[in-house]
Amino acid sequence: MKRIIATALAAVSLTAGVATATITADASAASAAEHGISGQSQSGQAGQSQGRPDRYLLPGDAAGSRFEGIGVDERRGLFYVSEVTGGEIHRGSASDAEALEWLAGDGTDGRFTARGITVDGAGNVYIAGGPNGIGNPDRPDLWVYSEEGELLAALRVPGTPDAFLNDVAIGADGAAYFTNSNDPQIFRVAQSADGWSAELWADASGAIDRVAGFNLGGIVLSADRSAFVVAQGNTGQLWRFAAADGAVSEIDTNGADLVNADGLVLQGNQLTIIRNFSKMVATMRVSADGDSVFGVSQQASDPDRVSTTAKMLRGRLLAVDSKFDEQPAPSGPYDVVGSPWS
């Protein structure tokens, strides 16, 4: 398999930028802000369910904000949400009703937009840049930050001039795997003795057609960690990429309508597929090796929201309300919804 190693952008053009919230409350609130976690909402806008908020409020821009990805740090009980409009990254706690801006956007570290996001076992945060680098070769396609917000890497990916990095998952080897929505490719990002690098890990151009719209998107590691299950939203297909060598095969979905498949959530053998603009959620059982699915069911999601993806945090599903359906400019409140389809 063809493997190409990418190099990091020149360090002189990239500096780590961690947004610091301005807090005018008491010293305890200031301490919480220092760690990127807010206190309970004083306005009471977010409700409570079993001691936790039903909604988590996100900061927004005066001109309107849209959101897409969510990553979770189960160890620390934190979640991270990416903002499409500007590329800011927001961070919140499972127990607090409001999130704060954690990383600034609008060009910080070359980031003007952000899409998929995930967290590894060490707390490192991986961010997919969507079209951030398209037509702008000096801009990164992805970023890696430490749990303290230190920039560890800002990389271009090899093998294509127009990568649209959509989603990211951590593999069994501890590396991060990013999907490309323009071409049927997956990129692997990892740290070695020589530093951080990106490589073209799998190119399925011979098996998966590039068609109009968003191609590869949501990605999860199978239960037995032998493969990745990947959604192709524009065709409604699911694909299996073997972790050992990137070999690809189509997963038989028994004719299920999965068009607009976006975020994927795997809990044991239950796979949840969020179908963004279709405003539907598909649930099915999937084999441990990700090779087959069965027992597909569908239910409507909130008709007033376009949910893009979700993650489990402390036993509860958190879903992102993207605001993608609000034109020309979205308006608040902006939030992440807990237990959205229960």
PDB file of N, CA and C in Angstrom, residues 56-139:
ATOM      1  N   TYR A  56     -26.023  21.730  27.281  1.00  0.00           N
ATOM      2  CA  TYR A  56     -24.783  22.419  27.601  1.00  0.00           C
ATOM      3  C   TYR A  56     -24.647  23.598  26.645  1.00  0.00           C
ATOM      4  N   LEU A  57     -24.659  24.796  27.173  1.00  0.00           N
ATOM      5  CA  LEU A  57     -24.611  25.988  26.346  1.00  0.00           C
ATOM      6  C   LEU A  57     -23.194  26.244  25.840  1.00  0.00           C
ATOM      7  N   LEU A  58     -23.102  26.640  24.573  1.00  0.00           N
ATOM      8  CA  LEU A  58     -21.833  26.913  23.922  1.00  0.00           C
ATOM      9  C   LEU A  58     -21.704  28.404  23.634  1.00  0.00           C
ATOM     10  N   PRO A  59     -20.484  28.955  23.702  1.00  0.00           N
ATOM     11  CA  PRO A  59     -20.297  30.348  23.292  1.00  0.00           C
ATOM     12  C   PRO A  59     -20.572  30.477  21.795  1.00  0.00           C
ATOM     13  N   GLY A  60     -20.960  31.658  21.375  1.00  0.00           N
ATOM     14  CA  GLY A  60     -21.213  31.897  19.960  1.00  0.00           C
ATOM     15  C   GLY A  60     -20.739  33.260  19.527  1.00  0.00           C
ATOM     16  N   ASP A  61     -20.583  33.448  18.228  1.00  0.00           N
ATOM     17  CA  ASP A  61     -20.160  34.722  17.673  1.00  0.00           C
ATOM     18  C   ASP A  61     -21.360  35.632  17.460  1.00  0.00           C
ATOM     19  N   ALA A  62     -21.104  36.931  17.485  1.00  0.00           N
ATOM     20  CA  ALA A  62     -22.174  37.902  17.279  1.00  0.00           C
ATOM     21  C   ALA A  62     -22.814  37.734  15.900  1.00  0.00           C
ATOM     22  N   ALA A  63     -22.010  37.336  14.920  1.00  0.00           N
ATOM     23  CA  ALA A  63     -22.522  37.168  13.562  1.00  0.00           C
ATOM     24  C   ALA A  63     -23.168  35.803  13.343  1.00  0.00           C
ATOM     25  N   GLY A  64     -23.139  34.943  14.358  1.00  0.00           N
ATOM     26  CA  GLY A  64     -23.720  33.617  14.254  1.00  0.00           C
ATOM     27  C   GLY A  64     -22.672  32.538  14.185  1.00  0.00           C
ATOM     28  N   SER A  65     -22.957  31.387  14.774  1.00  0.00           N
ATOM     29  CA  SER A  65     -22.005  30.280  14.836  1.00  0.00           C
ATOM     30  C   SER A  65     -22.653  28.972  14.397  1.00  0.00           C
ATOM     31  N   ARG A  66     -21.821  28.102  13.804  1.00  0.00           N
ATOM     32  CA  ARG A  66     -22.224  26.741  13.483  1.00  0.00           C
ATOM     33  C   ARG A  66     -21.188  25.780  14.062  1.00  0.00           C
ATOM     34  N   PHE A  67     -21.640  24.566  14.396  1.00  0.00           N
ATOM     35  CA  PHE A  67     -20.790  23.610  15.094  1.00  0.00           C
ATOM     36  C   PHE A  67     -20.874  22.253  14.398  1.00  0.00           C
ATOM     37  N   GLU A  68     -19.923  21.367  14.702  1.00  0.00           N
ATOM     38  CA  GLU A  68     -20.001  20.062  14.055  1.00  0.00           C
ATOM     39  C   GLU A  68     -19.517  18.914  14.922  1.00  0.00           C
ATOM     40  N   GLY A  69     -18.249  18.915  15.352  1.00  0.00           N
ATOM     41  CA  GLY A  69     -17.681  17.743  15.997  1.00  0.00           C
ATOM     42  C   GLY A  69     -17.739  17.789  17.505  1.00  0.00           C
ATOM     43  N   ILE A  70     -17.624  16.605  18.125  1.00  0.00           N
ATOM     44  CA  ILE A  70     -17.531  16.515  19.580  1.00  0.00           C
ATOM     45  C   ILE A  70     -16.581  15.382  19.943  1.00  0.00           C
ATOM     46  N   GLY A  71     -15.686  15.657  20.881  1.00  0.00           N
ATOM     47  CA  GLY A  71     -14.793  14.648  21.424  1.00  0.00           C
ATOM     48  C   GLY A  71     -14.937  14.627  22.931  1.00  0.00           C
ATOM     49  N   VAL A  72     -14.621  13.502  23.563  1.00  0.00           N
ATOM     50  CA  VAL A  72     -14.791  13.392  25.009  1.00  0.00           C
ATOM     51  C   VAL A  72     -13.534  12.835  25.658  1.00  0.00           C
ATOM     52  N   ASP A  73     -13.283  13.313  26.856  1.00  0.00           N
ATOM     53  CA  ASP A  73     -12.232  12.793  27.720  1.00  0.00           C
ATOM     54  C   ASP A  73     -12.939  12.143  28.903  1.00  0.00           C
ATOM     55  N   GLU A  74     -13.173  10.845  28.803  1.00  0.00           N
ATOM     56  CA  GLU A  74     -13.930  10.125  29.830  1.00  0.00           C
ATOM     57  C   GLU A  74     -13.221  10.202  31.176  1.00  0.00           C
ATOM     58  N   ARG A  75     -11.914  10.154  31.149  1.00  0.00           N
ATOM     59  CA  ARG A  75     -11.130  10.160  32.393  1.00  0.00           C
ATOM     60  C   ARG A  75     -11.390  11.412  33.212  1.00  0.00           C
ATOM     61  N   ARG A  76     -11.462  12.546  32.555  1.00  0.00           N
ATOM     62  CA  ARG A  76     -11.648  13.810  33.260  1.00  0.00           C
ATOM     63  C   ARG A  76     -13.076  14.343  33.181  1.00  0.00           C
ATOM     64  N   GLY A  77     -13.947  13.637  32.470  1.00  0.00           N
ATOM     65  CA  GLY A  77     -15.336  14.071  32.382  1.00  0.00           C
ATOM     66  C   GLY A  77     -15.531  15.333  31.563  1.00  0.00           C
ATOM     67  N   LEU A  78     -14.709  15.513  30.520  1.00  0.00           N
ATOM     68  CA  LEU A  78     -14.753  16.717  29.699  1.00  0.00           C
ATOM     69  C   LEU A  78     -15.211  16.399  28.286  1.00  0.00           C
ATOM     70  N   PHE A  79     -15.799  17.396  27.629  1.00  0.00           N
ATOM     71  CA  PHE A  79     -16.112  17.263  26.209  1.00  0.00           C
ATOM     72  C   PHE A  79     -15.598  18.492  25.471  1.00  0.00           C
ATOM     73  N   TYR A  80     -15.306  18.304  24.179  1.00  0.00           N
ATOM     74  CA  TYR A  80     -14.787  19.360  23.315  1.00  0.00           C
ATOM     75  C   TYR A  80     -15.687  19.461  22.089  1.00  0.00           C
ATOM     76  N   VAL A  81     -16.027  20.669  21.685  1.00  0.00           N
ATOM     77  CA  VAL A  81     -16.900  20.887  20.535  1.00  0.00           C
ATOM     78  C   VAL A  81     -16.204  21.824  19.556  1.00  0.00           C
ATOM     79  N   SER A  82     -16.221  21.468  18.269  1.00  0.00           N
ATOM     80  CA  SER A  82     -15.572  22.276  17.237  1.00  0.00           C
ATOM     81  C   SER A  82     -16.580  23.219  16.588  1.00  0.00           C
ATOM     82  N   GLU A  83     -16.106  24.429  16.298  1.00  0.00           N
ATOM     83  CA  GLU A  83     -16.947  25.427  15.645  1.00  0.00           C
ATOM     84  C   GLU A  83     -16.522  25.558  14.186  1.00  0.00           C
ATOM     85  N   VAL A  84     -17.480  25.392  13.288  1.00  0.00           N
ATOM     86  CA  VAL A  84     -17.217  25.507  11.855  1.00  0.00           C
ATOM     87  C   VAL A  84     -16.889  26.944  11.481  1.00  0.00           C
ATOM     88  N   THR A  85     -17.628  27.882  12.054  1.00  0.00           N
ATOM     89  CA  THR A  85     -17.468  29.298  11.743  1.00  0.00           C
ATOM     90  C   THR A  85     -16.352  29.884  12.595  1.00  0.00           C
ATOM     91  N   GLY A  86     -15.135  29.852  12.088  1.00  0.00           N
ATOM     92  CA  GLY A  86     -14.017  30.440  12.805  1.00  0.00           C
ATOM     93  C   GLY A  86     -13.003  29.444  13.306  1.00  0.00           C
ATOM     94  N   GLY A  87     -13.431  28.216  13.596  1.00  0.00           N
ATOM     95  CA  GLY A  87     -12.495  27.187  14.044  1.00  0.00           C
ATOM     96  C   GLY A  87     -12.219  27.175  15.529  1.00  0.00           C
ATOM     97  N   GLU A  88     -13.011  27.871  16.326  1.00  0.00           N
ATOM     98  CA  GLU A  88     -12.822  27.822  17.776  1.00  0.00           C
ATOM     99  C   GLU A  88     -13.119  26.413  18.299  1.00  0.00           C
ATOM    100  N   ILE A  89     -12.489  26.075  19.418  1.00  0.00           N
ATOM    101  CA  ILE A  89     -12.761  24.817  20.111  1.00  0.00           C
ATOM    102  C   ILE A  89     -13.253  25.160  21.500  1.00  0.00           C
ATOM    103  N   HIS A  90     -14.409  24.619  21.862  1.00  0.00           N
ATOM    104  CA  HIS A  90     -15.007  24.888  23.160  1.00  0.00           C
ATOM    105  C   HIS A  90     -14.899  23.644  24.037  1.00  0.00           C
ATOM    106  N   ARG A  91     -14.781  23.868  25.344  1.00  0.00           N
ATOM    107  CA  ARG A  91     -14.630  22.750  26.277  1.00  0.00           C
ATOM    108  C   ARG A  91     -15.584  22.910  27.447  1.00  0.00           C
ATOM    109  N   GLY A  92     -16.178  21.799  27.849  1.00  0.00           N
ATOM    110  CA  GLY A  92     -17.093  21.814  28.975  1.00  0.00           C
ATOM    111  C   GLY A  92     -16.956  20.565  29.815  1.00  0.00           C
ATOM    112  N   SER A  93     -17.646  20.563  30.944  1.00  0.00           N
ATOM    113  CA  SER A  93     -17.648  19.435  31.872  1.00  0.00           C
ATOM    114  C   SER A  93     -19.016  18.771  31.877  1.00  0.00           C
ATOM    115  N   ALA A  94     -19.038  17.471  32.102  1.00  0.00           N
ATOM    116  CA  ALA A  94     -20.299  16.731  32.132  1.00  0.00           C
ATOM    117  C   ALA A  94     -21.258  17.274  33.178  1.00  0.00           C
ATOM    118  N   SER A  95     -20.740  17.919  34.211  1.00  0.00           N
ATOM    119  CA  SER A  95     -21.588  18.369  35.319  1.00  0.00           C
ATOM    120  C   SER A  95     -21.943  19.844  35.275  1.00  0.00           C
ATOM    121  N   ASP A  96     -21.401  20.595  34.319  1.00  0.00           N
ATOM    122  CA  ASP A  96     -21.627  22.037  34.271  1.00  0.00           C
ATOM    123  C   ASP A  96     -22.452  22.420  33.053  1.00  0.00           C
ATOM    124  N   ALA A  97     -23.309  23.391  33.217  1.00  0.00           N
ATOM    125  CA  ALA A  97     -24.279  23.746  32.183  1.00  0.00           C
ATOM    126  C   ALA A  97     -23.716  24.610  31.069  1.00  0.00           C
ATOM    127  N   GLU A  98     -22.553  25.183  31.237  1.00  0.00           N
ATOM    128  CA  GLU A  98     -21.993  26.056  30.212  1.00  0.00           C
ATOM    129  C   GLU A  98     -20.560  25.642  29.883  1.00  0.00           C
ATOM    130  N   ALA A  99     -20.252  25.631  28.589  1.00  0.00           N
ATOM    131  CA  ALA A  99     -18.888  25.407  28.120  1.00  0.00           C
ATOM    132  C   ALA A  99     -18.227  26.754  27.855  1.00  0.00           C
ATOM    133  N   LEU A 100     -16.898  26.738  27.792  1.00  0.00           N
ATOM    134  CA  LEU A 100     -16.130  27.942  27.508  1.00  0.00           C
ATOM    135  C   LEU A 100     -15.271  27.737  26.277  1.00  0.00           C
ATOM    136  N   GLU A 101     -14.892  28.828  25.628  1.00  0.00           N
ATOM    137  CA  GLU A 101     -13.942  28.733  24.534  1.00  0.00           C
ATOM    138  C   GLU A 101     -12.600  28.275  25.101  1.00  0.00           C
ATOM    139  N   TRP A 102     -12.067  27.213  24.531  1.00  0.00           N
ATOM    140  CA  TRP A 102     -10.798  26.653  24.987  1.00  0.00           C
ATOM    141  C   TRP A 102      -9.649  27.059  24.074  1.00  0.00           C
ATOM    142  N   LEU A 103      -9.876  26.994  22.756  1.00  0.00           N
ATOM    143  CA  LEU A 103      -8.902  27.435  21.772  1.00  0.00           C
ATOM    144  C   LEU A 103      -9.547  28.473  20.870  1.00  0.00           C
ATOM    145  N   ALA A 104      -8.859  29.568  20.648  1.00  0.00           N
ATOM    146  CA  ALA A 104      -9.363  30.597  19.747  1.00  0.00           C
ATOM    147  C   ALA A 104      -9.300  30.118  18.303  1.00  0.00           C
ATOM    148  N   GLY A 105     -10.106  30.730  17.442  1.00  0.00           N
ATOM    149  CA  GLY A 105     -10.088  30.437  16.013  1.00  0.00           C
ATOM    150  C   GLY A 105      -9.646  31.657  15.228  1.00  0.00           C
ATOM    151  N   ASP A 106     -10.291  31.870  14.077  1.00  0.00           N
ATOM    152  CA  ASP A 106     -10.017  33.045  13.241  1.00  0.00           C
ATOM    153  C   ASP A 106      -8.540  33.186  12.920  1.00  0.00           C
ATOM    154  N   GLY A 107      -7.897  32.068  12.586  1.00  0.00           N
ATOM    155  CA  GLY A 107      -6.502  32.080  12.181  1.00  0.00           C
ATOM    156  C   GLY A 107      -5.517  31.609  13.227  1.00  0.00           C
ATOM    157  N   THR A 108      -5.968  31.356  14.454  1.00  0.00           N
ATOM    158  CA  THR A 108      -5.066  30.829  15.482  1.00  0.00           C
ATOM    159  C   THR A 108      -4.471  29.502  15.017  1.00  0.00           C
ATOM    160  N   ASP A 109      -3.153  29.410  15.002  1.00  0.00           N
ATOM    161  CA  ASP A 109      -2.449  28.217  14.523  1.00  0.00           C
ATOM    162  C   ASP A 109      -2.861  27.845  13.103  1.00  0.00           C
ATOM    163  N   GLY A 110      -3.272  28.847  12.326  1.00  0.00           N
ATOM    164  CA  GLY A 110      -3.686  28.612  10.949  1.00  0.00           C
ATOM    165  C   GLY A 110      -5.067  28.017  10.810  1.00  0.00           C
ATOM    166  N   ARG A 111      -5.877  28.049  11.872  1.00  0.00           N
ATOM    167  CA  ARG A 111      -7.199  27.397  11.867  1.00  0.00           C
ATOM    168  C   ARG A 111      -8.315  28.422  11.670  1.00  0.00           C
ATOM    169  N   PHE A 112      -9.062  28.228  10.573  1.00  0.00           N
ATOM    170  CA  PHE A 112     -10.194  29.102  10.274  1.00  0.00           C
ATOM    171  C   PHE A 112     -11.523  28.353  10.319  1.00  0.00           C
ATOM    172  N   THR A 113     -11.461  27.040  10.404  1.00  0.00           N
ATOM    173  CA  THR A 113     -12.650  26.212  10.558  1.00  0.00           C
ATOM    174  C   THR A 113     -12.219  24.903  11.200  1.00  0.00           C
ATOM    175  N   ALA A 114     -13.156  24.182  11.808  1.00  0.00           N
ATOM    176  CA  ALA A 114     -12.848  22.905  12.462  1.00  0.00           C
ATOM    177  C   ALA A 114     -14.038  21.969  12.335  1.00  0.00           C
ATOM    178  N   ARG A 115     -13.764  20.701  12.186  1.00  0.00           N
ATOM    179  CA  ARG A 115     -14.819  19.701  11.996  1.00  0.00           C
ATOM    180  C   ARG A 115     -14.710  18.602  13.055  1.00  0.00           C
ATOM    181  N   GLY A 116     -14.375  17.378  12.662  1.00  0.00           N
ATOM    182  CA  GLY A 116     -14.316  16.287  13.631  1.00  0.00           C
ATOM    183  C   GLY A 116     -13.257  16.507  14.697  1.00  0.00           C
ATOM    184  N   ILE A 117     -13.499  15.925  15.866  1.00  0.00           N
ATOM    185  CA  ILE A 117     -12.573  16.096  16.995  1.00  0.00           C
ATOM    186  C   ILE A 117     -12.649  14.856  17.883  1.00  0.00           C
ATOM    187  N   THR A 118     -11.506  14.427  18.395  1.00  0.00           N
ATOM    188  CA  THR A 118     -11.492  13.299  19.311  1.00  0.00           C
ATOM    189  C   THR A 118     -10.337  13.455  20.286  1.00  0.00           C
ATOM    190  N   VAL A 119     -10.326  12.592  21.324  1.00  0.00           N
ATOM    191  CA  VAL A 119      -9.337  12.665  22.399  1.00  0.00           C
ATOM    192  C   VAL A 119      -8.747  11.274  22.597  1.00  0.00           C
ATOM    193  N   ASP A 120      -7.416  11.192  22.742  1.00  0.00           N
ATOM    194  CA  ASP A 120      -6.801   9.889  22.987  1.00  0.00           C
ATOM    195  C   ASP A 120      -6.654   9.626  24.479  1.00  0.00           C
ATOM    196  N   GLY A 121      -6.075   8.489  24.834  1.00  0.00           N
ATOM    197  CA  GLY A 121      -5.974   8.096  26.233  1.00  0.00           C
ATOM    198  C   GLY A 121      -5.114   9.000  27.080  1.00  0.00           C
ATOM    199  N   ALA A 122      -4.216   9.751  26.436  1.00  0.00           N
ATOM    200  CA  ALA A 122      -3.353  10.684  27.161  1.00  0.00           C
ATOM    201  C   ALA A 122      -3.977  12.058  27.307  1.00  0.00           C
ATOM    202  N   GLY A 123      -5.165  12.230  26.746  1.00  0.00           N
ATOM    203  CA  GLY A 123      -5.830  13.530  26.808  1.00  0.00           C
ATOM    204  C   GLY A 123      -5.503  14.449  25.651  1.00  0.00           C
ATOM    205  N   ASN A 124      -4.691  13.973  24.681  1.00  0.00           N
ATOM    206  CA  ASN A 124      -4.388  14.789  23.509  1.00  0.00           C
ATOM    207  C   ASN A 124      -5.634  14.951  22.642  1.00  0.00           C
ATOM    208  N   VAL A 125      -5.820  16.136  22.088  1.00  0.00           N
ATOM    209  CA  VAL A 125      -7.009  16.464  21.316  1.00  0.00           C
ATOM    210  C   VAL A 125      -6.631  16.588  19.841  1.00  0.00           C
ATOM    211  N   TYR A 126      -7.335  15.840  18.976  1.00  0.00           N
ATOM    212  CA  TYR A 126      -7.091  15.829  17.537  1.00  0.00           C
ATOM    213  C   TYR A 126      -8.247  16.530  16.832  1.00  0.00           C
ATOM    214  N   ILE A 127      -7.930  17.444  15.931  1.00  0.00           N
ATOM    215  CA  ILE A 127      -8.946  18.272  15.288  1.00  0.00           C
ATOM    216  C   ILE A 127      -8.813  18.167  13.778  1.00  0.00           C
ATOM    217  N   ALA A 128      -9.898  17.820  13.101  1.00  0.00           N
ATOM    218  CA  ALA A 128      -9.944  17.785  11.644  1.00  0.00           C
ATOM    219  C   ALA A 128     -10.345  19.159  11.122  1.00  0.00           C
ATOM    220  N   GLY A 129      -9.659  19.601  10.071  1.00  0.00           N
ATOM    221  CA  GLY A 129      -9.869  20.957   9.581  1.00  0.00           C
ATOM    222  C   GLY A 129     -10.866  21.112   8.459  1.00  0.00           C
ATOM    223  N   GLY A 130     -11.547  20.034   8.028  1.00  0.00           N
ATOM    224  CA  GLY A 130     -12.466  20.184   6.915  1.00  0.00           C
ATOM    225  C   GLY A 130     -11.750  20.782   5.715  1.00  0.00           C
ATOM    226  N   PRO A 131     -12.263  21.876   5.134  1.00  0.00           N
ATOM    227  CA  PRO A 131     -11.641  22.485   3.959  1.00  0.00           C
ATOM    228  C   PRO A 131     -10.583  23.525   4.301  1.00  0.00           C
ATOM    229  N   ASN A 132     -10.093  23.540   5.533  1.00  0.00           N
ATOM    230  CA  ASN A 132      -9.197  24.605   5.985  1.00  0.00           C
ATOM    231  C   ASN A 132      -7.998  24.815   5.054  1.00  0.00           C
ATOM    232  N   GLY A 133      -7.459  23.710   4.499  1.00  0.00           N
ATOM    233  CA  GLY A 133      -6.267  23.819   3.665  1.00  0.00           C
ATOM    234  C   GLY A 133      -6.534  23.882   2.177  1.00  0.00           C
ATOM    235  N   ILE A 134      -7.788  23.718   1.760  1.00  0.00           N
ATOM    236  CA  ILE A 134      -8.088  23.706   0.332  1.00  0.00           C
ATOM    237  C   ILE A 134      -7.868  25.091  -0.261  1.00  0.00           C
ATOM    238  N   GLY A 135      -7.002  25.159  -1.264  1.00  0.00           N
ATOM    239  CA  GLY A 135      -6.676  26.431  -1.890  1.00  0.00           C
ATOM    240  C   GLY A 135      -5.756  27.307  -1.064  1.00  0.00           C
ATOM    241  N   ASN A 136      -5.341  26.796   0.089  1.00  0.00           N
ATOM    242  CA  ASN A 136      -4.459  27.544   0.996  1.00  0.00           C
ATOM    243  C   ASN A 136      -3.346  26.615   1.478  1.00  0.00           C
ATOM    244  N   PRO A 137      -2.318  26.413   0.669  1.00  0.00           N
ATOM    245  CA  PRO A 137      -1.278  25.426   1.013  1.00  0.00           C
ATOM    246  C   PRO A 137      -0.477  25.762   2.252  1.00  0.00           C
ATOM    247  N   ASP A 138      -0.561  26.985   2.748  1.00  0.00           N
ATOM    248  CA  ASP A 138       0.166  27.343   3.968  1.00  0.00           C
ATOM    249  C   ASP A 138      -0.648  27.055   5.230  1.00  0.00           C
ATOM    250  N   ARG A 139      -1.884  26.616   5.054  1.00  0.00           N
ATOM    251  CA  ARG A 139      -2.721  26.319   6.216  1.00  0.00           C
ATOM    252  C   ARG A 139      -2.726  24.822   6.503  1.00  0.00           C
TER     253      ARG A 139
END
